[in-house]
PDB file of C-alpha atoms in Angstrom:
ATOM      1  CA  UNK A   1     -20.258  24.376  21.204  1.00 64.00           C
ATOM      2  CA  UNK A   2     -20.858  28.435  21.298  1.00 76.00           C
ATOM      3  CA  UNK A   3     -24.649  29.219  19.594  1.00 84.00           C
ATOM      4  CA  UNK A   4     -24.100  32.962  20.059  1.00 85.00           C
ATOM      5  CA  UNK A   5     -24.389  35.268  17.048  1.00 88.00           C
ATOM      6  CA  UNK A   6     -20.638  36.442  18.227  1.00 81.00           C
ATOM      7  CA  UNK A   7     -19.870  33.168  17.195  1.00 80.00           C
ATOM      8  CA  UNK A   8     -21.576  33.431  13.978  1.00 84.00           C
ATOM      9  CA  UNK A   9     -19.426  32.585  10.718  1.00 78.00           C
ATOM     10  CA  UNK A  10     -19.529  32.353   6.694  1.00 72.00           C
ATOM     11  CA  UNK A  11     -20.375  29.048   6.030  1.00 70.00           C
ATOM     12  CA  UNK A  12     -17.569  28.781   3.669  1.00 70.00           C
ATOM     13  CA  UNK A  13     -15.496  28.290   5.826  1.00 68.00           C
ATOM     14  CA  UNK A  14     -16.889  25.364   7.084  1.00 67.00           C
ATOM     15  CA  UNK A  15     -15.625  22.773   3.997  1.00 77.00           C
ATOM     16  CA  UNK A  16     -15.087  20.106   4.814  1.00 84.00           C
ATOM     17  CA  UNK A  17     -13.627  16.970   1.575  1.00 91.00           C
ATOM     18  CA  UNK A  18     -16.387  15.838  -0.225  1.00 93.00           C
ATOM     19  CA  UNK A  19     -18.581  13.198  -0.454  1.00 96.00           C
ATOM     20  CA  UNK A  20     -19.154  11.572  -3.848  1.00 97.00           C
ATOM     21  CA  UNK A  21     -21.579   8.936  -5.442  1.00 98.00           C
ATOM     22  CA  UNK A  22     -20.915   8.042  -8.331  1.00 98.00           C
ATOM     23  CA  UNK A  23     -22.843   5.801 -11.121  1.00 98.00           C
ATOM     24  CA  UNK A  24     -22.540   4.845 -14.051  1.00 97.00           C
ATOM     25  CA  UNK A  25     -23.724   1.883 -16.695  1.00 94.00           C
ATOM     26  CA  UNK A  26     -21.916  -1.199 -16.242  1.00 91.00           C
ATOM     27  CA  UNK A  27     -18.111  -0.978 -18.074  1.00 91.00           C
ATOM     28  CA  UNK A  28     -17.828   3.045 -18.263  1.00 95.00           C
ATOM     29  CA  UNK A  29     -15.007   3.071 -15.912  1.00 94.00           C
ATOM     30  CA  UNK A  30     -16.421   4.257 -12.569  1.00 96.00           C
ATOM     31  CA  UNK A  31     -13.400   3.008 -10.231  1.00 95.00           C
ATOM     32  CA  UNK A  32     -10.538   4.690 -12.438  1.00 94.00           C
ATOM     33  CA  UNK A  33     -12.524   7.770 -12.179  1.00 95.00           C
ATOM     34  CA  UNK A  34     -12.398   7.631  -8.711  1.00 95.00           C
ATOM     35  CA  UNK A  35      -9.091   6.065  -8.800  1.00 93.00           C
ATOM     36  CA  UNK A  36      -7.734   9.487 -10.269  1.00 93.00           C
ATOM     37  CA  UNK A  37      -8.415  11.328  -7.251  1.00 92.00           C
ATOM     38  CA  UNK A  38      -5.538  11.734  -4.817  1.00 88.00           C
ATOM     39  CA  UNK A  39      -3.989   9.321  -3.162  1.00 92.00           C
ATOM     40  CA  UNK A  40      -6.887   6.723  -3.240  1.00 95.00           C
ATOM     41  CA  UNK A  41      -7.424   3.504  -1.630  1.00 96.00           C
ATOM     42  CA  UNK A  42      -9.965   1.284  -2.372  1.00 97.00           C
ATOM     43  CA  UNK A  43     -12.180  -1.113  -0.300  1.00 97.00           C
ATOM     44  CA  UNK A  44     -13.563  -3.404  -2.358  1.00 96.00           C
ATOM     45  CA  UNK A  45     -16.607  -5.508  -1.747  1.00 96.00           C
ATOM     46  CA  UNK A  46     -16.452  -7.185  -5.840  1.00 93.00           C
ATOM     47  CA  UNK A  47     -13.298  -7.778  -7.178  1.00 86.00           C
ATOM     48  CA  UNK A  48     -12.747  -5.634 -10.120  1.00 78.00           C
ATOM     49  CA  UNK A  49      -9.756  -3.362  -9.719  1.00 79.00           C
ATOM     50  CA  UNK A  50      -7.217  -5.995 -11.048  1.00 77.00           C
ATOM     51  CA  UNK A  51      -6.520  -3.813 -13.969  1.00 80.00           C
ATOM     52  CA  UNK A  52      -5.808  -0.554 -12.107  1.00 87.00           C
ATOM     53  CA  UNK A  53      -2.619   0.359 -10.049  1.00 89.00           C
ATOM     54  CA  UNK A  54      -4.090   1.241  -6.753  1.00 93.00           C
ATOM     55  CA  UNK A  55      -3.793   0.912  -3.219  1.00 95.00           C
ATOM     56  CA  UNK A  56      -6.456  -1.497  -1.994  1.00 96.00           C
ATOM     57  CA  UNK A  57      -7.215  -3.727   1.093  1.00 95.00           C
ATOM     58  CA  UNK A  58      -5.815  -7.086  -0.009  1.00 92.00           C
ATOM     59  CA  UNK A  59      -9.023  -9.177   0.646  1.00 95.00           C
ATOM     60  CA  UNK A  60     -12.620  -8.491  -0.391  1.00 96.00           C
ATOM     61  CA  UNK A  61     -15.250  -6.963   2.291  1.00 97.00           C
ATOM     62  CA  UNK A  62     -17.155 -10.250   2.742  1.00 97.00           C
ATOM     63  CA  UNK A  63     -19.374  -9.370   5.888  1.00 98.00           C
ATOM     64  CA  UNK A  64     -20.466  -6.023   7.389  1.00 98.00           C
ATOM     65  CA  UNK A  65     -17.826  -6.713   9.869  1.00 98.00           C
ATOM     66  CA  UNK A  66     -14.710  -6.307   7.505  1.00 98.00           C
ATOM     67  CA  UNK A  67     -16.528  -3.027   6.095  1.00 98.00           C
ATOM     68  CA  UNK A  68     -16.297  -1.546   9.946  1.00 98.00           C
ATOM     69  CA  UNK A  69     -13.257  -2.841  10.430  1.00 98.00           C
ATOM     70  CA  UNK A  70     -11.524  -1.235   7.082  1.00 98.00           C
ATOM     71  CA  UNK A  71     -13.010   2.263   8.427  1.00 98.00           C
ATOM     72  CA  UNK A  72     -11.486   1.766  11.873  1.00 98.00           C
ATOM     73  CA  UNK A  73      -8.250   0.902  10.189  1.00 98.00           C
ATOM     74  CA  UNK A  74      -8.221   3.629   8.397  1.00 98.00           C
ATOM     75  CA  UNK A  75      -8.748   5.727  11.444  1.00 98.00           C
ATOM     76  CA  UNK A  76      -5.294   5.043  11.963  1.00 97.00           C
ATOM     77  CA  UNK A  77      -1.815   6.852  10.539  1.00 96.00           C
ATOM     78  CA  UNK A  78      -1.243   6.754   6.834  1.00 96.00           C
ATOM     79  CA  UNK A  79      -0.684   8.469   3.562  1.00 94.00           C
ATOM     80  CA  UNK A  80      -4.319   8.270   1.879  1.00 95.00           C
ATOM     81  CA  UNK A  81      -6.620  11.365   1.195  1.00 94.00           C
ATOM     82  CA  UNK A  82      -9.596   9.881  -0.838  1.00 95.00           C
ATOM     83  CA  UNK A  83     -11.522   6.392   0.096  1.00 97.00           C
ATOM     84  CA  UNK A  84     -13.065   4.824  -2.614  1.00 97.00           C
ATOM     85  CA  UNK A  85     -15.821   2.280  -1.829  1.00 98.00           C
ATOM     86  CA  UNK A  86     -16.363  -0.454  -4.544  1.00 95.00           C
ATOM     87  CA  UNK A  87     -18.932  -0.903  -4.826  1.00 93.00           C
ATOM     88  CA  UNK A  88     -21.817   0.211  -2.672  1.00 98.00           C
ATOM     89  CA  UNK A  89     -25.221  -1.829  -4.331  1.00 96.00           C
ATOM     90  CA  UNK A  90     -22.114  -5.048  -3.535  1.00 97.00           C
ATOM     91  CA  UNK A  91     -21.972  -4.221  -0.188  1.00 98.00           C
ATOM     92  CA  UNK A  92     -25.848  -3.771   0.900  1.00 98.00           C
ATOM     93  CA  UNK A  93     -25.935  -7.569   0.707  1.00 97.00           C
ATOM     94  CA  UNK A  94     -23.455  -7.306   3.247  1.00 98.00           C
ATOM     95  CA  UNK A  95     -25.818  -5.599   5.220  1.00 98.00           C
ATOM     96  CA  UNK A  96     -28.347  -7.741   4.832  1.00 97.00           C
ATOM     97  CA  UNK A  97     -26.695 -10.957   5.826  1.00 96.00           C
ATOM     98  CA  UNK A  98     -25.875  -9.027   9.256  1.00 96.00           C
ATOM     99  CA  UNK A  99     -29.656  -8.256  10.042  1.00 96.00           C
ATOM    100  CA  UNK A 100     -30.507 -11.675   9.172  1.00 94.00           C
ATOM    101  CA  UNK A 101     -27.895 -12.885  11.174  1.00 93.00           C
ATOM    102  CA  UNK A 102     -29.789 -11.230  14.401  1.00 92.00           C
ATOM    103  CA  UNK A 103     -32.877 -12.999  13.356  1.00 90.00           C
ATOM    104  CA  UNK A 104     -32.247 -16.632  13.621  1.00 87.00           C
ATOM    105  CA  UNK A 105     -34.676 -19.625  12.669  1.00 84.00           C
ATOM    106  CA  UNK A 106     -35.786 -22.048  14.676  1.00 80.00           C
ATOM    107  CA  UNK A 107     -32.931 -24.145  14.348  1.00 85.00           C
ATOM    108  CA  UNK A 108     -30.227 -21.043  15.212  1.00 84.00           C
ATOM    109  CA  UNK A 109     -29.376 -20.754  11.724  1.00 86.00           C
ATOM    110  CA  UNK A 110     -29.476 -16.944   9.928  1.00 84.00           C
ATOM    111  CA  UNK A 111     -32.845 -16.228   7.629  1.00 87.00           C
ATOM    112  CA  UNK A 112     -32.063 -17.162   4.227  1.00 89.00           C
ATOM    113  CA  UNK A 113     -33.551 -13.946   3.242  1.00 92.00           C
ATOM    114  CA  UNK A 114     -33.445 -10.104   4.221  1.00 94.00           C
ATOM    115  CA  UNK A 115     -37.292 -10.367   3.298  1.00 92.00           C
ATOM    116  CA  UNK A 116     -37.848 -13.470   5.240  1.00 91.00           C
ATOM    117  CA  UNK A 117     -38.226 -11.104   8.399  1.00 92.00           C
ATOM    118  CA  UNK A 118     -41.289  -9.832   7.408  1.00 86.00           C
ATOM    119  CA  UNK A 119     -43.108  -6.727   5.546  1.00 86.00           C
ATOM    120  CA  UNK A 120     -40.737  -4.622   4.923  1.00 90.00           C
ATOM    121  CA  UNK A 121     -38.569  -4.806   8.786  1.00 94.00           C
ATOM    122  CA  UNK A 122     -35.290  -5.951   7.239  1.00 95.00           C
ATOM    123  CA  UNK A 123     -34.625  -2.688   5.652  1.00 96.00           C
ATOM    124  CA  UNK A 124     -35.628  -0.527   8.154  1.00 97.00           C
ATOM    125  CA  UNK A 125     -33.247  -2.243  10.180  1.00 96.00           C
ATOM    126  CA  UNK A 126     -31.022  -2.117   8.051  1.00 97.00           C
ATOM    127  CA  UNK A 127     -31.186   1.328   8.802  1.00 98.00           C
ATOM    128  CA  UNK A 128     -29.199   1.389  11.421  1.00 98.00           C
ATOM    129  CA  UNK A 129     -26.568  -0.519   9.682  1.00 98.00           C
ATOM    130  CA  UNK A 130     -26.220   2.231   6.883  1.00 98.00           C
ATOM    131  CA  UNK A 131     -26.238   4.958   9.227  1.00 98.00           C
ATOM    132  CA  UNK A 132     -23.395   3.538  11.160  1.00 98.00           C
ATOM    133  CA  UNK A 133     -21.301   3.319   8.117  1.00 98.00           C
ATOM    134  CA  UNK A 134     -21.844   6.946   6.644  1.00 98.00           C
ATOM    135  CA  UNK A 135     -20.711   8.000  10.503  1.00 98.00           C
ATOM    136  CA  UNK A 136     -17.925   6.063   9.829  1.00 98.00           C
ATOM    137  CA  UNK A 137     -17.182   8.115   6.917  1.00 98.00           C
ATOM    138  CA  UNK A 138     -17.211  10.814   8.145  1.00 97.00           C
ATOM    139  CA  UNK A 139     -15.141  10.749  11.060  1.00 97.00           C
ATOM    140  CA  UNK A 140     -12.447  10.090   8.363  1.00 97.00           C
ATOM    141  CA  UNK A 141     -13.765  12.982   5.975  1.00 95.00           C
ATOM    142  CA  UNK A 142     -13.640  15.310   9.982  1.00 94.00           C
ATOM    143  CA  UNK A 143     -10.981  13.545  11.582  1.00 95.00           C
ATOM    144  CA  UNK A 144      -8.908  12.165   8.523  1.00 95.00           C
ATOM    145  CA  UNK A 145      -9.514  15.071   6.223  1.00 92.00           C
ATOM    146  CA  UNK A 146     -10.308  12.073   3.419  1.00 95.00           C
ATOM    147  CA  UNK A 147     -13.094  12.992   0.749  1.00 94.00           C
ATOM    148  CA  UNK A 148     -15.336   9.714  -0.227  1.00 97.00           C
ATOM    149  CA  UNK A 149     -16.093   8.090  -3.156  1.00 97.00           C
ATOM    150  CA  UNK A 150     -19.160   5.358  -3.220  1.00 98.00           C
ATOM    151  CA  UNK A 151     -19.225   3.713  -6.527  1.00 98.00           C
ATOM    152  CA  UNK A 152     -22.755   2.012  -7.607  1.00 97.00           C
ATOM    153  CA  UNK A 153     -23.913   0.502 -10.560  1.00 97.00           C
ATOM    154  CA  UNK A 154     -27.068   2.182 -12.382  1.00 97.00           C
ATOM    155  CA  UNK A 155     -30.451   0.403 -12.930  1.00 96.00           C
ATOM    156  CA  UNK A 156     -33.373   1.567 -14.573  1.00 96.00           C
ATOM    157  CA  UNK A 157     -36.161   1.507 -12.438  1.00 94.00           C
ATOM    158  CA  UNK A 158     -39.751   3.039 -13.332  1.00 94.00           C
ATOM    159  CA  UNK A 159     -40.633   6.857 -11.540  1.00 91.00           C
ATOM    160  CA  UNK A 160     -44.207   7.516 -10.435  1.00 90.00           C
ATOM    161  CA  UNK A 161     -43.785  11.062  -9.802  1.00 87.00           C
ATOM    162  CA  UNK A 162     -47.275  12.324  -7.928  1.00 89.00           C
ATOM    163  CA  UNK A 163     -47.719  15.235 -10.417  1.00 87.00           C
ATOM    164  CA  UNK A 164     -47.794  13.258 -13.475  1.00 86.00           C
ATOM    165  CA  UNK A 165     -47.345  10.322 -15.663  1.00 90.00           C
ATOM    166  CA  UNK A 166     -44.813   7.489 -14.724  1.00 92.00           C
ATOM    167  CA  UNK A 167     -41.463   7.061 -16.599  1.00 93.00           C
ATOM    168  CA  UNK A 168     -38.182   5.376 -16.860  1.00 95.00           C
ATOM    169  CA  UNK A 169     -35.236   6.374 -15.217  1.00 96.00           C
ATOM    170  CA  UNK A 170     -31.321   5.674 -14.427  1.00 97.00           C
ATOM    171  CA  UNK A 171     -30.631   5.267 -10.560  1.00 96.00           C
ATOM    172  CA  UNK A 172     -28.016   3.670  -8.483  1.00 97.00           C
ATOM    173  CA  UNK A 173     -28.571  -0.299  -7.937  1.00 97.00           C
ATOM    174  CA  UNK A 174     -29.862  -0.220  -4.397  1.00 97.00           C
ATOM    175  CA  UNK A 175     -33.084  -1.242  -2.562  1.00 96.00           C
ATOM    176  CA  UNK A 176     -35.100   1.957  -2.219  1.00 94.00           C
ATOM    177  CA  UNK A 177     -34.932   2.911   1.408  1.00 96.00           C
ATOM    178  CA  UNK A 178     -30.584   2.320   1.072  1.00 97.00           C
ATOM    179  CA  UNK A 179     -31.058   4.468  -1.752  1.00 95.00           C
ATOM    180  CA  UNK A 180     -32.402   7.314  -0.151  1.00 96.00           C
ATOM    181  CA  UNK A 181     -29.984   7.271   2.393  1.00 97.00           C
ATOM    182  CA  UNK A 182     -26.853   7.272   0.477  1.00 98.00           C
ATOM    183  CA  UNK A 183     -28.168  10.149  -2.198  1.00 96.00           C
ATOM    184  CA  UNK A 184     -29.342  12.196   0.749  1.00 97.00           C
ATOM    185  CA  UNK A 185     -26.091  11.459   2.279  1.00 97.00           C
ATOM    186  CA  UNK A 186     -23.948  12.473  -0.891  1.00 97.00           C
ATOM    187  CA  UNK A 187     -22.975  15.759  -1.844  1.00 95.00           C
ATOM    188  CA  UNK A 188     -22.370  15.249  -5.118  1.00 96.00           C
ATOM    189  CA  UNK A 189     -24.108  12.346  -7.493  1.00 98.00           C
ATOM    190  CA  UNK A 190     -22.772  11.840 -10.855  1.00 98.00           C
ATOM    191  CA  UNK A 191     -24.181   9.786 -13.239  1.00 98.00           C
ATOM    192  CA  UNK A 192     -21.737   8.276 -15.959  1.00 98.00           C
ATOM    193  CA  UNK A 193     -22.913   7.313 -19.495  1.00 96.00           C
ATOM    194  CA  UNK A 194     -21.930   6.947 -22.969  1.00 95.00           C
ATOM    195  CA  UNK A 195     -22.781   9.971 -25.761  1.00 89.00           C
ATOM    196  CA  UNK A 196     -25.257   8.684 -27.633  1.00 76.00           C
ATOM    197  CA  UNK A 197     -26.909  10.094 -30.976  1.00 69.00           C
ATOM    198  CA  UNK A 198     -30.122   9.118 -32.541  1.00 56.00           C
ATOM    199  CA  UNK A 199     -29.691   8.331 -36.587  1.00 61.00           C
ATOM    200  CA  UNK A 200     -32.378   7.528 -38.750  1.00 61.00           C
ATOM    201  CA  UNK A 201     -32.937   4.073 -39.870  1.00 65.00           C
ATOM    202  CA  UNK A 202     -34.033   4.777 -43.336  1.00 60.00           C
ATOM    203  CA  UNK A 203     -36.125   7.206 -45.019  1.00 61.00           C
ATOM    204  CA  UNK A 204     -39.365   5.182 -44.883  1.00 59.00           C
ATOM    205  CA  UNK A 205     -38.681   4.039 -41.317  1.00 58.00           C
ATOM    206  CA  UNK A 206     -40.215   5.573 -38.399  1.00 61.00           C
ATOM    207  CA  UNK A 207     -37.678   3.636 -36.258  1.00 62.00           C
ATOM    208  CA  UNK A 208     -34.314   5.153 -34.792  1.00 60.00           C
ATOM    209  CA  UNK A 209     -30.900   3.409 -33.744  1.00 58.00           C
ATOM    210  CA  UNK A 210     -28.420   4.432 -31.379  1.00 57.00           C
ATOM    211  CA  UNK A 211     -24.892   5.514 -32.312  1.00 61.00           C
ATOM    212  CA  UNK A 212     -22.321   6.440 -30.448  1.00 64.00           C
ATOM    213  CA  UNK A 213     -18.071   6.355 -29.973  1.00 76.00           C
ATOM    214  CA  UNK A 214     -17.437   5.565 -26.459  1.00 85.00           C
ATOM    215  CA  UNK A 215     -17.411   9.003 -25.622  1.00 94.00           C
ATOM    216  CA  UNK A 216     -18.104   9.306 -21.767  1.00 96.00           C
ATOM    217  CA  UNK A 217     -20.346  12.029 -20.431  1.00 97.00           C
ATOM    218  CA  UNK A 218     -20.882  13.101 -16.246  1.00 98.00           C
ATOM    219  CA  UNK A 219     -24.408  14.632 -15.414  1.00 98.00           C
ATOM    220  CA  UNK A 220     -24.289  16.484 -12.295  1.00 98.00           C
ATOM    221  CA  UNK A 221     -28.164  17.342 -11.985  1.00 97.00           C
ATOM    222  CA  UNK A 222     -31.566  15.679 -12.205  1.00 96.00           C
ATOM    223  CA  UNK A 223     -33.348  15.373 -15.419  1.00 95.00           C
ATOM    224  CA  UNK A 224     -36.835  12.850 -15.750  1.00 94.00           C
ATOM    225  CA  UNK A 225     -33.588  10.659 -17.834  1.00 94.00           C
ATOM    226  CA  UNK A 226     -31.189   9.987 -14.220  1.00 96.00           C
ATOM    227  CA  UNK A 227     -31.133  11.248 -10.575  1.00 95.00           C
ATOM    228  CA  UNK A 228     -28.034  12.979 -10.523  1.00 97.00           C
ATOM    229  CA  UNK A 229     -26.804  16.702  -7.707  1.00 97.00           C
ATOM    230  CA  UNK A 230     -24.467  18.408  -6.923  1.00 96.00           C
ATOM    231  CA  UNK A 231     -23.840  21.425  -4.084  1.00 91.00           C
ATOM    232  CA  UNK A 232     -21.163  23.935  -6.515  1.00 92.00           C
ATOM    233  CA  UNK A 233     -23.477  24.978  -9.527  1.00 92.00           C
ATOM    234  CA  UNK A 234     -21.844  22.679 -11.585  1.00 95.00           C
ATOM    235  CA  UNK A 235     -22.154  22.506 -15.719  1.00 97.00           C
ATOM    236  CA  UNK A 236     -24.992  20.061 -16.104  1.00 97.00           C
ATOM    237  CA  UNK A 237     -22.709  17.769 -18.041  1.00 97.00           C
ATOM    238  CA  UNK A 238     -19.007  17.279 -17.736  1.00 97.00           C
ATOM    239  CA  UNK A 239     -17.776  15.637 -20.856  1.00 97.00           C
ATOM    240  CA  UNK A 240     -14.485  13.662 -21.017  1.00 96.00           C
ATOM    241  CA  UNK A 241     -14.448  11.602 -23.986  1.00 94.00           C
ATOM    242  CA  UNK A 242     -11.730   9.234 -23.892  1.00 92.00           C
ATOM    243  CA  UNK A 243      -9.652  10.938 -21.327  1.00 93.00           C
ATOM    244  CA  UNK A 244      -8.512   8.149 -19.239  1.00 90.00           C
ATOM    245  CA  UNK A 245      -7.468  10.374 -16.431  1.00 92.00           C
ATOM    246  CA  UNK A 246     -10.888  12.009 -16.339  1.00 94.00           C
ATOM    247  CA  UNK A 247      -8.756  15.867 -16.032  1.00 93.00           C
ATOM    248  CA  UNK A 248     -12.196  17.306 -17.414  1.00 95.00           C
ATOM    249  CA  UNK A 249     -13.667  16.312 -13.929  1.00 95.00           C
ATOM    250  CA  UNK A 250     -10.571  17.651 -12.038  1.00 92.00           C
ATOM    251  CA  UNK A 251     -10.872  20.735 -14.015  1.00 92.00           C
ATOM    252  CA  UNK A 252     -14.780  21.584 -13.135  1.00 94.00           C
ATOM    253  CA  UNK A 253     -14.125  21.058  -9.713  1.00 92.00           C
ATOM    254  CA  UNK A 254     -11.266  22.840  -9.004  1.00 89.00           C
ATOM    255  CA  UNK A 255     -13.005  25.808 -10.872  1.00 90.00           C
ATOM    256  CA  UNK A 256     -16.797  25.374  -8.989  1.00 90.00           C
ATOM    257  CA  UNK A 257     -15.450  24.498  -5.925  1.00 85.00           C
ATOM    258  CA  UNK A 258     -12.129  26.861  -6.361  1.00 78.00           C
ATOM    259  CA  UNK A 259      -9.138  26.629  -3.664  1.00 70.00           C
ATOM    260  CA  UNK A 260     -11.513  25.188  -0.637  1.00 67.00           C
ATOM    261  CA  UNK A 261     -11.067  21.732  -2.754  1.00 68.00           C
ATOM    262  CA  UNK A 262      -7.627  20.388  -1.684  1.00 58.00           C
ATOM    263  CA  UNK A 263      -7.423  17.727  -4.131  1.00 50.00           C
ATOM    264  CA  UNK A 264      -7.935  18.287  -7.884  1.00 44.00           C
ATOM    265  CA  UNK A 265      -5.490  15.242  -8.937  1.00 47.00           C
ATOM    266  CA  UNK A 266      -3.651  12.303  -7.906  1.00 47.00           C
ATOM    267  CA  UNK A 267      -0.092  12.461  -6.654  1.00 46.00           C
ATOM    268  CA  UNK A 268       1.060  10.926 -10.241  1.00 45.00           C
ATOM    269  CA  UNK A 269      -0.909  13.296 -12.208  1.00 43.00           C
ATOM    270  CA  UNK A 270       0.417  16.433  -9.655  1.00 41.00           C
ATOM    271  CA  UNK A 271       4.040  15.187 -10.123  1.00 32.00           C
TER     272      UNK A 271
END
């Protein structure tokens, strides 16, 4: 490596694909989003891609072992440009079944429990674990030129911010320490959700109900409601509606990111 200012360049032109996570509320359609973008394959630690035409491993991810081996496969020659990882909050128990497998009890078998290990060690351990997958990832995103999509489910978990009083909040379904790993990791974090309005229950009721069509909405950056980022000063909210091929989504990247993003749409939709 050359750390001379002659060897100083825009950082522009150091893109390299993208690296997505993406939540959303159980049902929205989170794996034919990322389905949509190019030629996808999917490892799948929960089975629930039946209903989608897509390239995918044939068996689930049962053990942090098949998760390695997948990337290293995919280290290999073939025709896909986006991995999609289904889903993420699936495969930390993965993870955790590996630490405990290092920690035997006294009669050889694996701790029943990530938390059986004691205050808090299993997840930092598990650490280590994480970090060797996101390196995995990207030595395909470097050597593969493959953007990544990490699907997770959304919880709502309760936000003690340290300048004020607590709240609720949408996050992705993971044990806090995984969580700040993979968000860190992320360029971009999308939150999916429904549009929602708030109607009036009556004219003597102080009491409001929710109402909504199905519509589907993307936020792109934080608000006290969901975590959400992104790196390309995106629109704070990307709605598609129904669109079943998400081409709103395309369309804002393609125009934030502009021609360093390689792949707006999947070889269908391009043909």
């Amino acid at each position: 490596m050359s750390f001379t200012l002659q060897s100083v360049v825009s950082s522009k032109t150091l893109y390299a694909p993208q690296r997505f996570l993406l939540y959303g509320v159980q049902g929205i359609g989170k794996t034919l989003c990322a389905s949509t973008l190019a030629s996808p394959i999917i490892l799948r630690t929960e089975d629930g891609t039946s209903a989608i035409d897509v390239p995918t491993f044939p068996d689930l991810a049962r053990t942090y072992e098949d998760v390695t081996q997948a990337i290293s496969a995919l280290h290999g020659e073939h025709p896909y440009r986006t991995l999609v990882i289904d889903s993420v909050d699936w495969m930390e128990q993965l993870v955790w079944d590996h630490v405990c497998a290092k920690h035997p009890d006294a009669q050889g078998h694996p701790l029943p429990s990530i938390e059986a290990i004691g205050y808090g060690k299993g997840y930092i351990e598990a650490d280590a674990y994480w970090r060797y997958i996101q390196s995995g990832l990207d030595s395909l995103r470097f050597k593969k030129g493959m953007q990544i999509v990490i699907i997770a489910h959304a919880e709502v978990k309760t936000f003690c911010p340290p300048d004020g009083d607590q709240y609720d909040r949408y996050q992705p379904k993971l044990q806090k320490r995984a969580f700040a790993l993979w968000q860190e990791w992320a360029d971009e974090v999308f939150f999916v959700n429904y549009r929602r309005r708030m109607i009036d229950n009556g004219q003597n009721s102080r009491s409001k109900r929710a109402e909504g069509d199905g519509a589907r909405v993307i936020f792109t950056s934080e608000r006290p409601a969901y975590l959400a980022k992104n790196r390309w000063s995106m629109p704070d909210e990307i709605y598609v509606g129904q669109d079943r091929t998400w081409k709103p989504l395309h369309d804002t990247l393609r125009q934030c990111i502009g021609e360093q993003y390689p792949y707006p749409f999947t070889d269908k939709q391009e043909a």
